[in-house]
Short mmCIF file of C-alpha atoms in Angstrom, two decimals:
data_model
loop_
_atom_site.label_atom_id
_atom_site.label_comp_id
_atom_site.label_asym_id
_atom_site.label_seq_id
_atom_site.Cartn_x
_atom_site.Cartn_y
_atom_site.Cartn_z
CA UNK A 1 -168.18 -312.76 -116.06
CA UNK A 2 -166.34 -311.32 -118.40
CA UNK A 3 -164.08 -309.24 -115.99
CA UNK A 4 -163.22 -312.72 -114.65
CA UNK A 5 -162.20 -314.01 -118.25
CA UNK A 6 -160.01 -311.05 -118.73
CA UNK A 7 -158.49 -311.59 -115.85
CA UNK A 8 -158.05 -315.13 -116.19
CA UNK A 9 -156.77 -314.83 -119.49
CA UNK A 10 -154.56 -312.03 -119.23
CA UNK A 11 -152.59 -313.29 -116.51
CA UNK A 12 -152.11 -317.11 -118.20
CA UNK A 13 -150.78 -314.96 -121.19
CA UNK A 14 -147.80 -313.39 -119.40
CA UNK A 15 -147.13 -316.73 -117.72
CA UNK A 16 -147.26 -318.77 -121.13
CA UNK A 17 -144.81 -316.12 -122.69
CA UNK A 18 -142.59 -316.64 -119.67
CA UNK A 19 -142.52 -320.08 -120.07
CA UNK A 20 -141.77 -320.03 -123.93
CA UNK A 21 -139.04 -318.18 -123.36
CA UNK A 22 -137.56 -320.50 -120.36
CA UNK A 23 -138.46 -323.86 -121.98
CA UNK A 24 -136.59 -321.86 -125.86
CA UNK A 25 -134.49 -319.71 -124.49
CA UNK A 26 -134.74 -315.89 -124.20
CA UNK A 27 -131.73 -315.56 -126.58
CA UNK A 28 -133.79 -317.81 -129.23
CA UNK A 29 -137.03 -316.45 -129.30
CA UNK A 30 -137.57 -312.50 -129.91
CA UNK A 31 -140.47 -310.08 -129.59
CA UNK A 32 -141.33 -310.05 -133.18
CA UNK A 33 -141.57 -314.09 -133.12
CA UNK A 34 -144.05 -313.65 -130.28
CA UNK A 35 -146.20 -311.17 -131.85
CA UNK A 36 -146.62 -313.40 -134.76
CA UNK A 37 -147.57 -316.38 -132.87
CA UNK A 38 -149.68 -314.08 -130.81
CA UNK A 39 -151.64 -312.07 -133.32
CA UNK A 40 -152.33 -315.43 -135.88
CA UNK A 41 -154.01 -316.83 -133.09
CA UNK A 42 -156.07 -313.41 -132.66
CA UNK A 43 -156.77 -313.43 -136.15
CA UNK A 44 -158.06 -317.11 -136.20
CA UNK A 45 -159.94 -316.83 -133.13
CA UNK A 46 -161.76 -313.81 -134.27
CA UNK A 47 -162.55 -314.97 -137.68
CA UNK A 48 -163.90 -317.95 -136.28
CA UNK A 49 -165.75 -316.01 -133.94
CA UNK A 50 -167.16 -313.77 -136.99
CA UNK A 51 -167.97 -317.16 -139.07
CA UNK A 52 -169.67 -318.85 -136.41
CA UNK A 53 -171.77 -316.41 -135.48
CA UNK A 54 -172.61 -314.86 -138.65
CA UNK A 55 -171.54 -311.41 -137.89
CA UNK A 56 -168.79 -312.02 -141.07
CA UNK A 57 -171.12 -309.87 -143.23
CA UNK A 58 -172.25 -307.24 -141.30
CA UNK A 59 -168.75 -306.48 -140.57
CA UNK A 60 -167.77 -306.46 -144.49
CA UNK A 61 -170.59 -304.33 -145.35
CA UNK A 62 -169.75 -301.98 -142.39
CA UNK A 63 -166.30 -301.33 -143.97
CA UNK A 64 -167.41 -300.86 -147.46
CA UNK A 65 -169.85 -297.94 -146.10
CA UNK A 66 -167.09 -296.84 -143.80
CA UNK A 67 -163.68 -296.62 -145.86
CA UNK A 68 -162.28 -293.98 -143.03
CA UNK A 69 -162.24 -296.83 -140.98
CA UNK A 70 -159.22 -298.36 -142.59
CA UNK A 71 -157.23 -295.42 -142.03
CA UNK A 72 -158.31 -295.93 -138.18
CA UNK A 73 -157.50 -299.87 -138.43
CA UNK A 74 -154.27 -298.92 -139.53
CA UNK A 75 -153.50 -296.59 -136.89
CA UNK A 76 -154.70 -298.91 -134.23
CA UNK A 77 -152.99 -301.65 -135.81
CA UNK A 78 -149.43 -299.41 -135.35
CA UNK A 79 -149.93 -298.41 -131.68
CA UNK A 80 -151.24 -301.90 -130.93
CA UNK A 81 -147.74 -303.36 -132.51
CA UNK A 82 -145.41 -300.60 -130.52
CA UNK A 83 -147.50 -301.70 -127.28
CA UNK A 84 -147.23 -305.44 -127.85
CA UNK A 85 -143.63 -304.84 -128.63
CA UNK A 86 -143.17 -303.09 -124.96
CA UNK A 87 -145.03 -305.63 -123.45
CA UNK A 88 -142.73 -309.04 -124.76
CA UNK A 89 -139.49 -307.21 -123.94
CA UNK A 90 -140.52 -306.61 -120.53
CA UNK A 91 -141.49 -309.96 -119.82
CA UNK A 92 -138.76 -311.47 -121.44
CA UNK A 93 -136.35 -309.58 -119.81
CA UNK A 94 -138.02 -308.84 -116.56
CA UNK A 95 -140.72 -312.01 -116.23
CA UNK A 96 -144.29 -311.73 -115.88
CA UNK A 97 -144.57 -310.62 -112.18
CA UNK A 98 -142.63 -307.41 -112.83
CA UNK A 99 -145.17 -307.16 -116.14
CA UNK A 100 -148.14 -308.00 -113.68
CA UNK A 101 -147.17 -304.91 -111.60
CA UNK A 102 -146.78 -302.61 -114.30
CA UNK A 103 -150.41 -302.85 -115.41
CA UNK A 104 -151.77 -303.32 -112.33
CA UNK A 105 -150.05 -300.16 -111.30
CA UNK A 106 -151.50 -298.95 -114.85
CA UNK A 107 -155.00 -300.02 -114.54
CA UNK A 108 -155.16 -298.67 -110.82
CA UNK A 109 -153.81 -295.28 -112.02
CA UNK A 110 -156.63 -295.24 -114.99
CA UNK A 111 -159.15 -296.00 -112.62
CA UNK A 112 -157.60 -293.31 -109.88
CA UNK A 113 -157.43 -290.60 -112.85
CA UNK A 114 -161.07 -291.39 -114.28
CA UNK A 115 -162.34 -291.33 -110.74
CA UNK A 116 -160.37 -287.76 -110.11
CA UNK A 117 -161.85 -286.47 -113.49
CA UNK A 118 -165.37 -287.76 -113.74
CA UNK A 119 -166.04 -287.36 -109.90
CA UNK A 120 -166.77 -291.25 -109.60
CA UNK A 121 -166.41 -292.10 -106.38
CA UNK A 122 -164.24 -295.25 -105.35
CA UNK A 123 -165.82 -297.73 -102.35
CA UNK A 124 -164.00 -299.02 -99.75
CA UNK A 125 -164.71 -302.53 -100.88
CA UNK A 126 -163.04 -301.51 -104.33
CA UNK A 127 -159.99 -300.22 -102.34
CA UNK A 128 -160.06 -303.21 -99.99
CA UNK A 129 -159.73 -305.32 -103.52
CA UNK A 130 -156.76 -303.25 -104.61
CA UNK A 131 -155.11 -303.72 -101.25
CA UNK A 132 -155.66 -307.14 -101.49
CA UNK A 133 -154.08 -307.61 -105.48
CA UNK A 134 -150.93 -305.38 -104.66
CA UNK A 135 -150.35 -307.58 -101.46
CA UNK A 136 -150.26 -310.82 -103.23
CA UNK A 137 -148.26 -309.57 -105.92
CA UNK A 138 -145.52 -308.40 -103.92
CA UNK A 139 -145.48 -311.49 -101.55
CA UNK A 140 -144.94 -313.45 -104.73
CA UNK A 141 -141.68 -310.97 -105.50
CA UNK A 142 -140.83 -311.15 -101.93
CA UNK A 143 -140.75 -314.92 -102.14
CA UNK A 144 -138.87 -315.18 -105.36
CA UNK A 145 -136.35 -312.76 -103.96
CA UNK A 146 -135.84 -314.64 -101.04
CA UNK A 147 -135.40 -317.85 -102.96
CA UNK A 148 -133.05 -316.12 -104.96
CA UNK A 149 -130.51 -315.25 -102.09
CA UNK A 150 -131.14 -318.78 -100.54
CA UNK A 151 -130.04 -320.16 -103.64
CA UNK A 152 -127.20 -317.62 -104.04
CA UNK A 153 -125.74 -319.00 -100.56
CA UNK A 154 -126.08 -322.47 -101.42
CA UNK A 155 -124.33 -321.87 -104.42
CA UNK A 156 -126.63 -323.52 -106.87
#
């Protein structure tokens, strides 16, 4: 279930940057604008969540008997921002399919690596799956390049 959220979720977020910067313009909206919008909606969503389900406290009391834990907040926080940074400029200068490859590509490589170092073996079906993802992606760049030329020669 919660794969499926993920996935849900992280591929509507490309999309909905995409179209931000179409419906703006890419020259009017830039990276650090998008990480705003994108991390005060983090921050309220997870506050709520905290609120609602009481956890608020535990949480305080866990980082006044952890004060490393700032330090690692912070450090998170930095790579997280130099990340999110990578990510915006490559969808607004590339679009979200290209983006959708790259961590696909990513993802598959963790899982290839943690397989190769762990000795956890990968199923056909799992492969099959992969196969499957990588083939609709680039049909969908296949099709937009096509489009592309057609409306190169029709001079539109």
């Amino acid at each position: 279930m919660f794969l499926l959220m993920y996935i849900s979720f992280d591929s509507f977020t490309s999309q909905w940057q995409d179209k931000v910067y179409t419906q703006y313009g890419r020259s009017n909206v830039d990276p650090y604008q998008m990480m705003l919008g994108v991390n005060i909606s983090a921050i309220c969503i997870t506050t709520a969540g905290l609120v609602i389900t009481g956890d608020f406290p535990i949480v305080a009391e866990f980082l006044r008997a952890n004060p490393i834990v700032f330090r690692y907040n912070i450090i998170t926080a930095i790579t997280s921002a130099s990340g999110q940074l990578c990510i915006f400029y490559t969808i607004k200068e590339f679009g979200p399919i290209v983006f959708t490859i790259i961590m696909t590509t990513r993802q598959m490589m963790s899982i290839c690596i943690s397989a190769l170092v762990f000795g956890h073996p990968i199923s056909a079906n799992a492969l099959l799956g992969a196969a499957v993802v990588f083939s609709v992606i680039f049909y969908q760049i296949r099709r937009k390049y096509y489009a592309r030329l057609a409306k190169k020669r029709t001079g539109n």
